[in-house]
Short mmCIF file of C-alpha atoms in Angstrom, two decimals:
data_model
loop_
_atom_site.label_atom_id
_atom_site.label_comp_id
_atom_site.label_asym_id
_atom_site.label_seq_id
_atom_site.Cartn_x
_atom_site.Cartn_y
_atom_site.Cartn_z
CA UNK A 1 0.06 0.17 -0.37
CA UNK A 2 1.14 3.40 -1.16
CA UNK A 3 2.33 5.60 1.29
CA UNK A 4 -0.78 7.97 0.34
CA UNK A 5 -3.50 5.77 0.81
CA UNK A 6 -1.96 4.66 4.00
CA UNK A 7 -2.83 6.91 7.25
CA UNK A 8 -3.58 6.21 10.65
CA UNK A 9 -6.45 4.75 10.01
CA UNK A 10 -5.49 2.49 8.18
CA UNK A 11 -4.73 -0.04 11.22
CA UNK A 12 -8.58 -0.22 10.66
CA UNK A 13 -8.15 -0.47 7.46
CA UNK A 14 -5.48 -2.28 6.39
CA UNK A 15 -6.38 -5.69 5.77
CA UNK A 16 -9.23 -5.31 3.81
CA UNK A 17 -7.95 -2.76 1.81
CA UNK A 18 -5.10 -5.28 1.11
CA UNK A 19 -7.69 -7.60 -0.18
CA UNK A 20 -10.12 -5.07 -2.29
CA UNK A 21 -7.74 -4.26 -4.24
CA UNK A 22 -5.82 -7.69 -5.16
CA UNK A 23 -9.54 -8.05 -6.18
CA UNK A 24 -9.94 -5.26 -8.60
CA UNK A 25 -6.67 -6.15 -9.93
CA UNK A 26 -7.38 -9.73 -10.27
CA UNK A 27 -11.28 -8.19 -11.58
CA UNK A 28 -8.95 -5.93 -14.19
CA UNK A 29 -7.01 -8.37 -15.66
CA UNK A 30 -9.79 -10.49 -16.36
CA UNK A 31 -11.98 -8.19 -18.51
CA UNK A 32 -8.97 -6.62 -20.01
CA UNK A 33 -10.51 -2.88 -18.38
CA UNK A 34 -8.28 -1.18 -16.68
CA UNK A 35 -10.99 0.90 -15.17
CA UNK A 36 -13.47 -0.72 -13.77
CA UNK A 37 -17.32 0.15 -12.13
CA UNK A 38 -17.08 -0.29 -8.84
CA UNK A 39 -20.86 0.62 -5.98
CA UNK A 40 -19.97 1.45 -2.82
CA UNK A 41 -23.05 0.56 -0.53
CA UNK A 42 -23.13 2.48 2.89
CA UNK A 43 -19.28 4.37 1.16
CA UNK A 44 -20.01 7.52 3.77
CA UNK A 45 -17.96 9.75 3.30
CA UNK A 46 -15.32 7.80 1.11
CA UNK A 47 -12.94 5.84 3.22
CA UNK A 48 -12.45 3.38 0.18
CA UNK A 49 -14.23 4.78 -2.20
CA UNK A 50 -11.78 7.20 -3.29
CA UNK A 51 -9.07 5.48 -2.58
CA UNK A 52 -10.70 3.09 -5.27
CA UNK A 53 -11.02 5.95 -7.57
CA UNK A 54 -7.12 7.22 -7.51
CA UNK A 55 -6.75 3.76 -9.41
CA UNK A 56 -8.72 4.79 -11.46
CA UNK A 57 -11.75 3.10 -11.17
CA UNK A 58 -15.05 4.49 -11.39
CA UNK A 59 -17.14 4.38 -8.10
CA UNK A 60 -20.93 5.92 -6.70
CA UNK A 61 -21.22 5.59 -3.63
CA UNK A 62 -25.27 5.20 -2.20
CA UNK A 63 -25.54 5.66 1.41
CA UNK A 64 -28.21 7.51 2.58
CA UNK A 65 -26.57 10.64 5.00
CA UNK A 66 -26.85 14.12 2.96
CA UNK A 67 -24.12 15.03 4.43
CA UNK A 68 -21.88 12.44 4.70
CA UNK A 69 -21.96 12.47 0.31
CA UNK A 70 -21.24 16.09 0.90
CA UNK A 71 -18.49 15.32 2.77
CA UNK A 72 -17.12 12.78 -0.76
CA UNK A 73 -17.93 15.24 -2.65
CA UNK A 74 -15.96 17.25 -0.59
CA UNK A 75 -13.24 15.13 -0.20
CA UNK A 76 -13.10 13.36 -3.83
CA UNK A 77 -12.49 16.90 -5.43
CA UNK A 78 -9.32 17.09 -3.23
CA UNK A 79 -8.34 14.46 -3.90
CA UNK A 80 -8.43 14.67 -7.71
CA UNK A 81 -11.08 12.16 -8.48
CA UNK A 82 -13.55 14.11 -7.91
CA UNK A 83 -14.77 12.98 -11.98
CA UNK A 84 -14.76 8.55 -10.76
CA UNK A 85 -16.57 9.58 -7.93
CA UNK A 86 -20.54 9.71 -8.01
CA UNK A 87 -23.11 9.93 -4.57
CA UNK A 88 -25.99 9.31 -4.52
CA UNK A 89 -28.78 9.34 -1.46
CA UNK A 90 -30.55 6.05 -1.33
CA UNK A 91 -29.95 1.99 1.08
CA UNK A 92 -29.31 -1.03 0.11
CA UNK A 93 -33.45 -2.35 0.73
CA UNK A 94 -33.69 0.20 -2.08
CA UNK A 95 -31.01 -0.19 -4.29
CA UNK A 96 -32.37 -1.29 -7.69
CA UNK A 97 -33.94 2.88 -6.95
CA UNK A 98 -30.71 4.97 -7.21
CA UNK A 99 -28.55 1.39 -9.24
CA UNK A 100 -28.61 -0.51 -11.91
CA UNK A 101 -28.72 -4.37 -11.50
CA UNK A 102 -25.46 -5.69 -13.11
CA UNK A 103 -23.85 -3.57 -14.01
CA UNK A 104 -20.60 -3.12 -11.58
CA UNK A 105 -17.41 -5.08 -11.46
CA UNK A 106 -17.43 -5.10 -8.12
CA UNK A 107 -19.60 -4.03 -4.93
CA UNK A 108 -18.44 -3.07 -1.40
CA UNK A 109 -21.06 -3.62 1.45
CA UNK A 110 -18.98 -1.88 4.33
CA UNK A 111 -20.53 -2.05 7.95
CA UNK A 112 -23.67 -1.80 6.77
CA UNK A 113 -25.45 -5.10 7.48
CA UNK A 114 -26.02 -4.75 11.24
CA UNK A 115 -27.99 -1.78 10.57
CA UNK A 116 -30.32 -3.12 8.34
CA UNK A 117 -33.33 -5.29 9.11
CA UNK A 118 -33.30 -7.60 6.38
CA UNK A 119 -29.13 -9.01 5.63
CA UNK A 120 -30.17 -11.22 3.93
CA UNK A 121 -32.29 -9.20 1.83
CA UNK A 122 -29.39 -6.52 2.33
CA UNK A 123 -26.33 -8.99 -0.06
CA UNK A 124 -29.45 -10.10 -1.98
CA UNK A 125 -29.30 -7.12 -3.73
CA UNK A 126 -25.21 -6.19 -3.53
CA UNK A 127 -24.96 -9.45 -5.97
CA UNK A 128 -28.34 -9.10 -8.19
CA UNK A 129 -25.93 -5.61 -9.00
CA UNK A 130 -23.57 -7.44 -10.18
CA UNK A 131 -21.97 -9.09 -12.96
CA UNK A 132 -20.88 -12.54 -13.96
CA UNK A 133 -18.11 -13.47 -12.39
CA UNK A 134 -17.81 -9.74 -10.18
CA UNK A 135 -16.45 -9.64 -6.52
CA UNK A 136 -18.44 -8.29 -3.37
CA UNK A 137 -16.00 -7.19 -0.47
CA UNK A 138 -19.05 -7.55 3.01
CA UNK A 139 -17.45 -6.47 6.81
CA UNK A 140 -19.38 -6.80 9.43
CA UNK A 141 -19.90 -6.20 12.71
CA UNK A 142 -17.79 -9.48 14.36
CA UNK A 143 -19.67 -11.39 17.49
CA UNK A 144 -16.83 -12.78 19.30
CA UNK A 145 -14.22 -9.52 18.90
CA UNK A 146 -16.97 -7.21 21.24
CA UNK A 147 -17.61 -10.18 23.36
CA UNK A 148 -13.71 -10.26 23.84
CA UNK A 149 -13.74 -6.22 24.17
CA UNK A 150 -17.12 -6.68 27.12
CA UNK A 151 -15.32 -8.84 28.68
CA UNK A 152 -11.67 -6.69 29.23
CA UNK A 153 -13.14 -4.51 30.48
CA UNK A 154 -14.71 -5.95 32.60
CA UNK A 155 -18.09 -6.20 32.20
CA UNK A 156 -18.48 -9.76 31.77
CA UNK A 157 -22.82 -9.97 32.67
CA UNK A 158 -22.18 -7.56 28.95
CA UNK A 159 -19.99 -9.61 27.32
CA UNK A 160 -22.51 -13.36 28.11
CA UNK A 161 -25.37 -11.34 26.79
CA UNK A 162 -23.84 -10.92 23.96
CA UNK A 163 -22.39 -14.38 23.23
CA UNK A 164 -26.42 -15.28 23.94
CA UNK A 165 -27.84 -13.30 22.13
CA UNK A 166 -29.65 -13.89 18.69
CA UNK A 167 -28.19 -10.09 17.87
CA UNK A 168 -25.27 -10.18 19.26
CA UNK A 169 -25.89 -7.40 21.58
CA UNK A 170 -24.93 -6.79 25.07
CA UNK A 171 -27.45 -4.90 26.32
CA UNK A 172 -29.93 -1.93 25.54
CA UNK A 173 -27.07 1.05 25.68
CA UNK A 174 -24.87 -1.39 23.10
CA UNK A 175 -24.98 0.76 19.32
CA UNK A 176 -24.40 -1.65 17.38
CA UNK A 177 -27.86 -3.87 15.77
CA UNK A 178 -26.55 -6.67 14.97
CA UNK A 179 -23.41 -8.91 14.75
CA UNK A 180 -22.05 -12.16 12.92
CA UNK A 181 -19.52 -15.31 13.68
CA UNK A 182 -17.92 -16.15 10.02
CA UNK A 183 -20.11 -18.77 9.74
CA UNK A 184 -22.75 -16.92 8.95
CA UNK A 185 -21.71 -13.78 7.35
CA UNK A 186 -20.58 -16.79 4.33
CA UNK A 187 -23.83 -18.53 5.13
CA UNK A 188 -25.27 -15.47 3.62
CA UNK A 189 -23.11 -14.62 0.55
CA UNK A 190 -23.61 -18.27 -0.74
CA UNK A 191 -27.00 -17.66 -0.12
CA UNK A 192 -27.21 -15.40 -2.60
CA UNK A 193 -25.05 -17.48 -5.17
CA UNK A 194 -21.51 -16.26 -4.45
CA UNK A 195 -18.81 -18.05 -3.91
CA UNK A 196 -16.34 -17.11 -0.85
CA UNK A 197 -12.82 -16.85 -1.77
CA UNK A 198 -12.20 -16.18 1.34
CA UNK A 199 -12.71 -15.12 4.80
CA UNK A 200 -10.84 -12.47 6.96
CA UNK A 201 -10.51 -11.61 10.84
CA UNK A 202 -10.09 -7.80 10.78
CA UNK A 203 -8.96 -5.51 13.74
CA UNK A 204 -8.77 -8.81 16.20
CA UNK A 205 -5.36 -6.33 18.24
CA UNK A 206 -5.87 -3.14 16.79
CA UNK A 207 -8.66 -1.91 19.50
CA UNK A 208 -7.52 -4.39 22.38
CA UNK A 209 -3.99 -2.08 22.42
CA UNK A 210 -3.31 0.93 24.06
CA UNK A 211 -3.11 3.33 21.26
CA UNK A 212 -0.63 5.52 23.08
CA UNK A 213 1.73 2.35 22.11
CA UNK A 214 1.56 2.38 18.85
CA UNK A 215 1.67 6.31 18.44
CA UNK A 216 4.72 6.16 20.94
CA UNK A 217 6.94 2.89 19.99
CA UNK A 218 8.79 3.40 17.05
CA UNK A 219 8.06 1.02 14.72
CA UNK A 220 4.75 -0.01 16.47
CA UNK A 221 2.40 -0.17 14.21
CA UNK A 222 3.90 -0.89 11.29
CA UNK A 223 5.30 -4.43 12.70
CA UNK A 224 0.85 -4.71 14.14
CA UNK A 225 0.00 -3.91 10.78
CA UNK A 226 1.57 -7.30 9.46
CA UNK A 227 0.18 -8.51 12.89
CA UNK A 228 -2.71 -8.08 11.83
CA UNK A 229 -2.32 -9.14 7.87
CA UNK A 230 -0.55 -12.86 9.91
CA UNK A 231 -3.28 -13.30 11.80
CA UNK A 232 -6.49 -12.21 9.40
CA UNK A 233 -6.33 -15.49 7.33
CA UNK A 234 -6.63 -17.56 10.70
CA UNK A 235 -9.66 -19.27 11.39
CA UNK A 236 -8.74 -19.02 15.32
CA UNK A 237 -8.15 -15.37 15.22
CA UNK A 238 -11.64 -14.98 13.15
CA UNK A 239 -13.71 -15.66 16.53
CA UNK A 240 -11.88 -12.85 18.32
CA UNK A 241 -11.40 -10.68 15.75
CA UNK A 242 -14.46 -7.08 16.01
CA UNK A 243 -15.13 -7.40 12.07
CA UNK A 244 -15.18 -9.78 9.40
CA UNK A 245 -14.85 -9.78 5.88
CA UNK A 246 -15.70 -11.97 3.60
CA UNK A 247 -14.71 -11.72 0.29
CA UNK A 248 -17.21 -13.40 -2.64
CA UNK A 249 -17.61 -13.80 -6.27
CA UNK A 250 -20.61 -13.56 -8.09
CA UNK A 251 -21.08 -17.51 -10.82
CA UNK A 252 -20.40 -16.30 -14.46
#
């Protein structure tokens, strides 16, 4: 990843970005087109859309927040990719009111399924927006990471509640409406007619390590990034990841 695409926030996005970039490269090679059509559902202010556009691809961001879309427009202009980024107001359950079916080479669905009434319908819509052999990048909140975080904070009853609650919530004050296991996310992808190409644990350690250590210890950030990358594909660590990433491919 270039320095331009690796800010401090990369601790939270590095694993997903590397997987996504590689998937886009493979898709570009397979299609023979340098510029792909990418749909980012719930893409907000462009954390992924702008870097994807910097790679030369055309990105449509669908998000329900006008404020986020305004920030996206400004961010794309500052990055010099305004001509390759388009924002439209909408959501994944009403996706085809603002986007076309079978029109995209890749669809990003990051941090969306936790908040929709019907995650299965959301995934089906994402798949229906893809061209044959298109790639789906799906990122959702991990159940195990929440259980671990509550336990390490000394909130043992809340940790147990998250573990047993059908939605993976630790209590009434939990800001996340729903969490997933790796098997649940992968199941949503396969049920929608896609093949699961890879599953990754995201933010396995990044949310547990004190920020002051990462910011002040020489080389700590780089080493933590390497550690996150090393464990991302190991199933044992999926069970404690804050987020889970599934890369799917639509059947031709």
